[in-house]
Amino acid sequence: MYRTNTCGELNLKHAGAEVTLSGWVQRSRDLGGMTFIDLRDRYGITQLVFNMEADDALCKEARKLGRECVIQAVGRVRERSNKNLKIPTGEIEIEVNSLKVLNASILPPFTIEDETDGGDDLRMKFRYLDLRRNPMKNNMELRHRMAMEIRNYMDGQGFIEIETPAMIKSTPEGARDFVVPSRINPGQFYALPQSPQIFKQLLMIAGYDKYFQIVKCFRDEDLRADRQPEFTQIDCEMSFAGQDDVLNAFEGLTKHLFLRIKNMTFNGPFPRITFNDAMDRYGTDKPDIRFGMELTEITEYTRGRNFNVFDDAEYVGCICAENCASFSRKQIDQLTGFVKKPQIGARGLVYVKYNKDGTIKSSVDKFYDEAAIRKWIELSDGRPGDLLLILAGERVSTQGALSELRLEMGRQLGLINKDDYAPLWVIDFPLFEWDEETGRFYAKHHPFTSPKTEDISLLDTDPASVCANAYDLVINGVEIGGGSVRIHDKSLQQKMFEKLGFTDEQANEQFGFLMEAFRYGAPPHAGVAFGFDRWVAVFAGCYSIRDVIAFPKNNSGRDLMIDSPSALAPEQLKELRLKIDNRE
Amino acid sequence: MYRTNTCGELNLKHAGAEVTLSGWVQRSRDLGGMTFIDLRDRYGITQLVFNMEADDALCKEARKLGRECVIQAVGRVRERSNKNLKIPTGEIEIEVNSLKVLNASILPPFTIEDETDGGDDLRMKFRYLDLRRNPMKNNMELRHRMAMEIRNYMDGQGFIEIETPAMIKSTPEGARDFVVPSRINPGQFYALPQSPQIFKQLLMIAGYDKYFQIVKCFRDEDLRADRQPEFTQIDCEMSFAGQDDVLNAFEGLTKHLFLRIKNMTFNGPFPRITFNDAMDRYGTDKPDIRFGMELTEITEYTRGRNFNVFDDAEYVGCICAENCASFSRKQIDQLTGFVKKPQIGARGLVYVKYNKDGTIKSSVDKFYDEAAIRKWIELSDGRPGDLLLILAGERVSTQGALSELRLEMGRQLGLINKDDYAPLWVIDFPLFEWDEETGRFYAKHHPFTSPKTEDISLLDTDPASVCANAYDLVINGVEIGGGSVRIHDKSLQQKMFEKLGFTDEQANEQFGFLMEAFRYGAPPHAGVAFGFDRWVAVFAGCYSIRDVIAFPKNNSGRDLMIDSPSALAPEQLKELRLKIDNRE
């Protein structure tokens, strides 16, 4: 038996008890005739004490133990003279009478403390050491706790978790698939699922009216901080359900998680705003509504004053930063620099200072008289002391830039409380998205999303204006999940594929089995999928999903710890009937 | 709103209520002026009734509905005159006053009833229809319930579920990997995990002392009824734990599942028998101990009577079938045919009839006198009326054939109660397995399994006799899971790789990161993994794991429903820098 107790549970009630503990040496210090060792395991830290006077040999042995050594110590619990009330075990210590080194440790490449000196690459390469740190451990435990709460809540609501296959079929629509060559079907490949979308729809057709699954999904795309080639989705689908049923069901889940994980309650339903409103008011379809500073469009009040930048712009809009009229030239220049960064993409920033004394100062004074500028202020609900920040250009990209500027101002002004959570639903997304590059429509959500019934007639005449039964859950500016009411009618699905530029043959080859399934009594159904990694990251207060994944890959899709991907043995390639094509 | 209630919940208490139901037409029948429709959903069946007199048009509409149509019906709950007490809703029916067809259905390719007329291929191709059948639905619900119980039990025991990566590194040891080409690392591949073995060991090194995961695993091997290219494992690992800790912890899980799923309790610990005892007594390392009829070795009592078959045999053994002395010549011939089947592989069957009157009749009468034969009977605890069935040959294969014969006799004699469950642990497996073909040792469990401390010295002198800290859980003759105490010492792990024929270079290239990790304070650890599909199949009473997997693949690794695997588009191959090599 390696231990009678963990390092996180002993307290004064155990005083006098003989115990055995096992764990890692967190740190040790020698004070005169005494040696103190903080012994760590998953549950906490317990102080071991060795007394030179009582056992000279044992104490000397203890002094040899380096950080991260794994030891087993037997001893008696006693009250500590110098108590540490910050930790549950801080009132006691163990007077050790025997010690065993279970495994030694060489010096770790970085410090295993809450704040570490290890860089990203080093932490990834020695991930098993990084995972020993409290912040990582807390994230892993949070992730587990959230998964448990999700499953128990969904189960309690009558949902059934069904595993869908991980080796499916490649479809060129959407993001790139990872593929898996089949050895027993030479020249053929499976694909790893980007989502279980089609399978969950087939489960609805199979009659499992409330399905969920916490499931790995895969997407071969270029990576960034919140993307990983493999990620985890909370995948859900309901039959005989419309948009409200889904929103209500998963608002229930969301509130449950907030209650059980963050001890937060929300009164009344989450706000629901349409995609168009979100764009107009926040410049983004994933608004952070923890603070105001909404966008105001002033396009029509800027025309005809010979200021070409505004005259030529499809859209002129602003945000009103409270009490910022006193911003210095340098501060304004910094904001101008911010919006001109390539990833923001504005060409310049116009400001209006509505000074405390009621006077006005603007960078476009010479084009606009005071009345005109006061109109902008009025439209933005500006008060004396406020600063208007104005961007102009193509509508969507300028709204996007204003959104980024709004978030930047929110951060600078301390308007964003990181302990505050503001969930909302964004609804009524457009069905299609036009792609300039390929000159065709793509499905904004996916090709199985249904148009609003009243818009079906627009499919042929004005596809861009067709509204979808699609919705997203957004928390603090992060898209946590999204879904839609699905098409369950074969002819409508066919029409949808046609609008997306599929030939009948392509549609049949790729999705024929789904359309065939629609012929055997497909019920109306709708669903949603949440990004589990992102949700955990939002609850953990982490910027990157990497911090909530035990063994993530880096931006080149590499696992630095196991050094993967890697070359295959020639016999493996031969068995798979594959050759590497090195030509460009 | 599509429904106020499900088709499984209404009863007399609801009489008089106006309800809306949605579901599938299971069957309909016209009786005089009435039409009855059984409406089905996931929760049950409710009878709808239409009355020609009350509403002629509606009743005519109802008569047009074919099987598997999806409809919505509004009506009033009323007591049924002709009650069906076999189903919970059998005392009521719905007097329908309005009806809506939500989706039509063409005639399904097989009958959607508990007993179906669909063949395997048809059921696989239209899996979404097969899944509508009660036996399949019950299996899916059982699977979900078991997963929930497992997670809640493990969580309650302090285990934490951590997701390990699905895209890892290919290692030639063990079964074949499925691989995934990396687009951004051309010429390199990920592998899909055969198990999270190394990652869970790294999690132990990371300090997560109680880990579990219900996780998809992948193995590219030739398929049979209880094998699928992707399967689900309950993967578990513990630190500061030895064999007894693991066996006790997971005996707890097993008993919990038996209690919660099968309402069965077991008094006292499960039997634990050594691998050697299992082979001697049952001829297999996964014995079905629901019945006796154990093997008896009689080798030494068969020598020197000029019966070459026995004299030349390494092993002569028998089973004693109670009250079978009266077996006819034909019955004995059939058993002889059975043991001579290629998959059993015996060369013949010797019998001894110990007749009710005390006389003896044997097929080897002319070689052995009555005293010799009576000795065999005595060793086998035979009583008058019993039949001894004797096989001879190479030890292991003959024990295996006797094991099959024992199971066959158990079935024929009705000794196996399918509602009975007999779990046991098989322990003390050999560390290595010799492979004649390649002339080398393989790890019986896997290369990370520790030898018993007292056998370490035999690693160099007599590897075949080294006993491992390895164990299997067996239920009703099915290996549900297995595990081992792991090596946590770098030099012992190196020695193990050496014994398995790895060069230092190979060991470092494939498992260097693990051996490196052992240097930073690796705790003693041990674990186990269970085949979740098999466990569900055993609890469901299914022979094939396919019946407990929503979307399985067939024996050629094909998903007949989505028609996968399939060829890739040439651009996909090009992006991956791959060419198909069609040469033999």
PDB file of C-alpha atoms in Angstrom, chain B residues 398-534:
ATOM      1  CA  THR B 398      -5.391 -29.405 -27.064  1.00  0.00           C
ATOM      2  CA  GLN B 399      -6.461 -27.483 -23.978  1.00  0.00           C
ATOM      3  CA  GLY B 400      -7.995 -24.960 -26.363  1.00  0.00           C
ATOM      4  CA  ALA B 401      -9.895 -27.676 -28.222  1.00  0.00           C
ATOM      5  CA  LEU B 402     -11.110 -29.174 -24.924  1.00  0.00           C
ATOM      6  CA  SER B 403     -12.273 -25.721 -23.897  1.00  0.00           C
ATOM      7  CA  GLU B 404     -14.348 -25.446 -27.064  1.00  0.00           C
ATOM      8  CA  LEU B 405     -15.720 -28.952 -26.548  1.00  0.00           C
ATOM      9  CA  ARG B 406     -16.612 -28.040 -22.959  1.00  0.00           C
ATOM     10  CA  LEU B 407     -18.538 -24.963 -24.133  1.00  0.00           C
ATOM     11  CA  GLU B 408     -20.286 -27.001 -26.834  1.00  0.00           C
ATOM     12  CA  MET B 409     -21.333 -29.633 -24.268  1.00  0.00           C
ATOM     13  CA  GLY B 410     -22.440 -26.862 -21.910  1.00  0.00           C
ATOM     14  CA  ARG B 411     -24.688 -25.494 -24.640  1.00  0.00           C
ATOM     15  CA  GLN B 412     -26.009 -28.910 -25.712  1.00  0.00           C
ATOM     16  CA  LEU B 413     -26.799 -29.910 -22.148  1.00  0.00           C
ATOM     17  CA  GLY B 414     -28.408 -26.570 -21.296  1.00  0.00           C
ATOM     18  CA  LEU B 415     -25.894 -25.902 -18.524  1.00  0.00           C
ATOM     19  CA  ILE B 416     -25.459 -22.255 -19.545  1.00  0.00           C
ATOM     20  CA  ASN B 417     -28.144 -19.988 -18.194  1.00  0.00           C
ATOM     21  CA  LYS B 418     -28.069 -16.858 -20.311  1.00  0.00           C
ATOM     22  CA  ASP B 419     -29.411 -14.762 -17.425  1.00  0.00           C
ATOM     23  CA  ASP B 420     -26.598 -15.901 -15.189  1.00  0.00           C
ATOM     24  CA  TYR B 421     -23.379 -13.866 -14.966  1.00  0.00           C
ATOM     25  CA  ALA B 422     -20.109 -15.208 -13.610  1.00  0.00           C
ATOM     26  CA  PRO B 423     -17.296 -12.627 -13.459  1.00  0.00           C
ATOM     27  CA  LEU B 424     -13.752 -13.498 -12.442  1.00  0.00           C
ATOM     28  CA  TRP B 425     -10.225 -12.137 -12.577  1.00  0.00           C
ATOM     29  CA  VAL B 426      -7.534 -14.090 -14.359  1.00  0.00           C
ATOM     30  CA  ILE B 427      -4.158 -13.014 -12.973  1.00  0.00           C
ATOM     31  CA  ASP B 428      -0.441 -13.779 -13.263  1.00  0.00           C
ATOM     32  CA  PHE B 429      -0.194 -13.846 -17.030  1.00  0.00           C
ATOM     33  CA  PRO B 430       3.158 -14.626 -18.610  1.00  0.00           C
ATOM     34  CA  LEU B 431       5.085 -11.499 -19.591  1.00  0.00           C
ATOM     35  CA  PHE B 432       6.079 -12.777 -23.028  1.00  0.00           C
ATOM     36  CA  GLU B 433       4.623 -14.845 -25.783  1.00  0.00           C
ATOM     37  CA  TRP B 434       6.910 -16.646 -28.215  1.00  0.00           C
ATOM     38  CA  ASP B 435       6.096 -16.270 -31.874  1.00  0.00           C
ATOM     39  CA  GLU B 436       7.258 -19.234 -33.945  1.00  0.00           C
ATOM     40  CA  GLU B 437       6.893 -17.440 -37.242  1.00  0.00           C
ATOM     41  CA  THR B 438       9.123 -14.443 -36.479  1.00  0.00           C
ATOM     42  CA  GLY B 439      11.269 -16.354 -33.950  1.00  0.00           C
ATOM     43  CA  ARG B 440      11.017 -13.698 -31.239  1.00  0.00           C
ATOM     44  CA  PHE B 441       9.208 -12.834 -28.055  1.00  0.00           C
ATOM     45  CA  TYR B 442       6.259 -10.477 -28.082  1.00  0.00           C
ATOM     46  CA  ALA B 443       4.749  -8.750 -25.072  1.00  0.00           C
ATOM     47  CA  LYS B 444       1.710 -10.793 -24.030  1.00  0.00           C
ATOM     48  CA  HIS B 445      -0.057  -7.643 -22.754  1.00  0.00           C
ATOM     49  CA  HIS B 446       2.095  -4.757 -24.022  1.00  0.00           C
ATOM     50  CA  PRO B 447       5.699  -3.590 -23.674  1.00  0.00           C
ATOM     51  CA  PHE B 448       4.886  -1.364 -20.675  1.00  0.00           C
ATOM     52  CA  THR B 449       3.767  -4.219 -18.433  1.00  0.00           C
ATOM     53  CA  SER B 450       5.985  -4.895 -15.431  1.00  0.00           C
ATOM     54  CA  PRO B 451       7.371  -8.325 -14.602  1.00  0.00           C
ATOM     55  CA  LYS B 452       6.833  -9.596 -11.071  1.00  0.00           C
ATOM     56  CA  THR B 453       9.705  -8.277  -8.956  1.00  0.00           C
ATOM     57  CA  GLU B 454      10.839 -11.785  -8.034  1.00  0.00           C
ATOM     58  CA  ASP B 455      11.018 -12.724 -11.738  1.00  0.00           C
ATOM     59  CA  ILE B 456      13.148  -9.798 -12.936  1.00  0.00           C
ATOM     60  CA  SER B 457      16.269 -11.900 -12.684  1.00  0.00           C
ATOM     61  CA  LEU B 458      14.715 -14.410 -15.101  1.00  0.00           C
ATOM     62  CA  LEU B 459      14.428 -11.781 -17.846  1.00  0.00           C
ATOM     63  CA  ASP B 460      17.887 -12.736 -19.075  1.00  0.00           C
ATOM     64  CA  THR B 461      17.948 -16.427 -18.256  1.00  0.00           C
ATOM     65  CA  ASP B 462      14.419 -17.664 -18.951  1.00  0.00           C
ATOM     66  CA  PRO B 463      12.142 -14.982 -20.419  1.00  0.00           C
ATOM     67  CA  ALA B 464       9.364 -17.470 -21.229  1.00  0.00           C
ATOM     68  CA  SER B 465       8.824 -18.200 -17.547  1.00  0.00           C
ATOM     69  CA  VAL B 466       8.660 -14.572 -16.382  1.00  0.00           C
ATOM     70  CA  CYS B 467       5.323 -13.790 -14.811  1.00  0.00           C
ATOM     71  CA  ALA B 468       3.736 -10.359 -15.327  1.00  0.00           C
ATOM     72  CA  ASN B 469       1.707  -8.156 -13.046  1.00  0.00           C
ATOM     73  CA  ALA B 470      -1.115  -8.484 -15.531  1.00  0.00           C
ATOM     74  CA  TYR B 471      -4.782  -9.338 -15.144  1.00  0.00           C
ATOM     75  CA  ASP B 472      -7.985  -9.744 -17.121  1.00  0.00           C
ATOM     76  CA  LEU B 473     -11.635  -9.382 -16.179  1.00  0.00           C
ATOM     77  CA  VAL B 474     -13.669 -12.197 -17.711  1.00  0.00           C
ATOM     78  CA  ILE B 475     -17.465 -12.466 -17.690  1.00  0.00           C
ATOM     79  CA  ASN B 476     -19.198 -15.525 -19.094  1.00  0.00           C
ATOM     80  CA  GLY B 477     -16.201 -16.505 -21.171  1.00  0.00           C
ATOM     81  CA  VAL B 478     -15.736 -13.052 -22.656  1.00  0.00           C
ATOM     82  CA  GLU B 479     -12.633 -11.006 -21.920  1.00  0.00           C
ATOM     83  CA  ILE B 480     -14.170  -7.715 -20.833  1.00  0.00           C
ATOM     84  CA  GLY B 481     -10.894  -6.015 -20.073  1.00  0.00           C
ATOM     85  CA  GLY B 482      -7.342  -6.343 -18.977  1.00  0.00           C
ATOM     86  CA  GLY B 483      -4.513  -4.397 -17.525  1.00  0.00           C
ATOM     87  CA  SER B 484      -1.251  -4.459 -15.694  1.00  0.00           C
ATOM     88  CA  VAL B 485       1.067  -2.790 -13.254  1.00  0.00           C
ATOM     89  CA  ARG B 486       3.305  -0.672 -15.489  1.00  0.00           C
ATOM     90  CA  ILE B 487       7.031  -0.225 -15.565  1.00  0.00           C
ATOM     91  CA  HIS B 488       7.914   3.211 -14.174  1.00  0.00           C
ATOM     92  CA  ASP B 489      11.660   2.844 -14.207  1.00  0.00           C
ATOM     93  CA  LYS B 490      13.673   3.898 -17.218  1.00  0.00           C
ATOM     94  CA  SER B 491      16.274   1.135 -17.084  1.00  0.00           C
ATOM     95  CA  LEU B 492      13.710  -1.642 -16.655  1.00  0.00           C
ATOM     96  CA  GLN B 493      11.737  -0.233 -19.583  1.00  0.00           C
ATOM     97  CA  GLN B 494      14.906  -0.189 -21.667  1.00  0.00           C
ATOM     98  CA  LYS B 495      15.596  -3.796 -20.756  1.00  0.00           C
ATOM     99  CA  MET B 496      12.052  -4.717 -21.743  1.00  0.00           C
ATOM    100  CA  PHE B 497      12.470  -3.109 -25.172  1.00  0.00           C
ATOM    101  CA  GLU B 498      15.761  -4.943 -25.564  1.00  0.00           C
ATOM    102  CA  LYS B 499      14.101  -8.289 -24.796  1.00  0.00           C
ATOM    103  CA  LEU B 500      11.446  -7.477 -27.382  1.00  0.00           C
ATOM    104  CA  GLY B 501      14.133  -7.056 -30.003  1.00  0.00           C
ATOM    105  CA  PHE B 502      14.187  -3.258 -30.245  1.00  0.00           C
ATOM    106  CA  THR B 503      17.528  -1.672 -30.925  1.00  0.00           C
ATOM    107  CA  ASP B 504      18.317   1.268 -28.636  1.00  0.00           C
ATOM    108  CA  GLU B 505      17.741   3.521 -31.603  1.00  0.00           C
ATOM    109  CA  GLN B 506      14.285   2.096 -32.361  1.00  0.00           C
ATOM    110  CA  ALA B 507      13.260   2.249 -28.725  1.00  0.00           C
ATOM    111  CA  ASN B 508      14.376   5.867 -28.513  1.00  0.00           C
ATOM    112  CA  GLU B 509      12.748   6.924 -31.731  1.00  0.00           C
ATOM    113  CA  GLN B 510       9.398   5.386 -30.853  1.00  0.00           C
ATOM    114  CA  PHE B 511       9.225   5.685 -27.091  1.00  0.00           C
ATOM    115  CA  GLY B 512      12.060   8.057 -26.221  1.00  0.00           C
ATOM    116  CA  PHE B 513       9.652  10.680 -24.872  1.00  0.00           C
ATOM    117  CA  LEU B 514       8.188   8.130 -22.433  1.00  0.00           C
ATOM    118  CA  MET B 515      11.574   7.013 -21.175  1.00  0.00           C
ATOM    119  CA  GLU B 516      12.594  10.661 -20.910  1.00  0.00           C
ATOM    120  CA  ALA B 517       9.438  11.299 -18.877  1.00  0.00           C
ATOM    121  CA  PHE B 518      10.397   8.472 -16.488  1.00  0.00           C
ATOM    122  CA  ARG B 519      13.385  10.614 -15.458  1.00  0.00           C
ATOM    123  CA  TYR B 520      11.260  13.391 -13.971  1.00  0.00           C
ATOM    124  CA  GLY B 521       9.627  11.625 -11.053  1.00  0.00           C
ATOM    125  CA  ALA B 522       7.373   8.934 -12.504  1.00  0.00           C
ATOM    126  CA  PRO B 523       5.178   7.445  -9.770  1.00  0.00           C
ATOM    127  CA  PRO B 524       4.407   3.728  -9.551  1.00  0.00           C
ATOM    128  CA  HIS B 525       1.227   3.186 -11.545  1.00  0.00           C
ATOM    129  CA  ALA B 526      -1.106   0.518 -12.833  1.00  0.00           C
ATOM    130  CA  GLY B 527      -4.229   0.422 -14.917  1.00  0.00           C
ATOM    131  CA  VAL B 528      -6.779  -1.424 -16.913  1.00  0.00           C
ATOM    132  CA  ALA B 529      -8.852  -0.976 -20.053  1.00  0.00           C
ATOM    133  CA  PHE B 530     -12.242  -2.500 -20.769  1.00  0.00           C
ATOM    134  CA  GLY B 531     -13.835  -3.129 -24.134  1.00  0.00           C
ATOM    135  CA  PHE B 532     -16.968  -1.054 -23.775  1.00  0.00           C
ATOM    136  CA  ASP B 533     -18.671  -2.500 -26.862  1.00  0.00           C
ATOM    137  CA  ARG B 534     -18.117  -6.040 -25.603  1.00  0.00           C
TER     138      ARG B 534
END
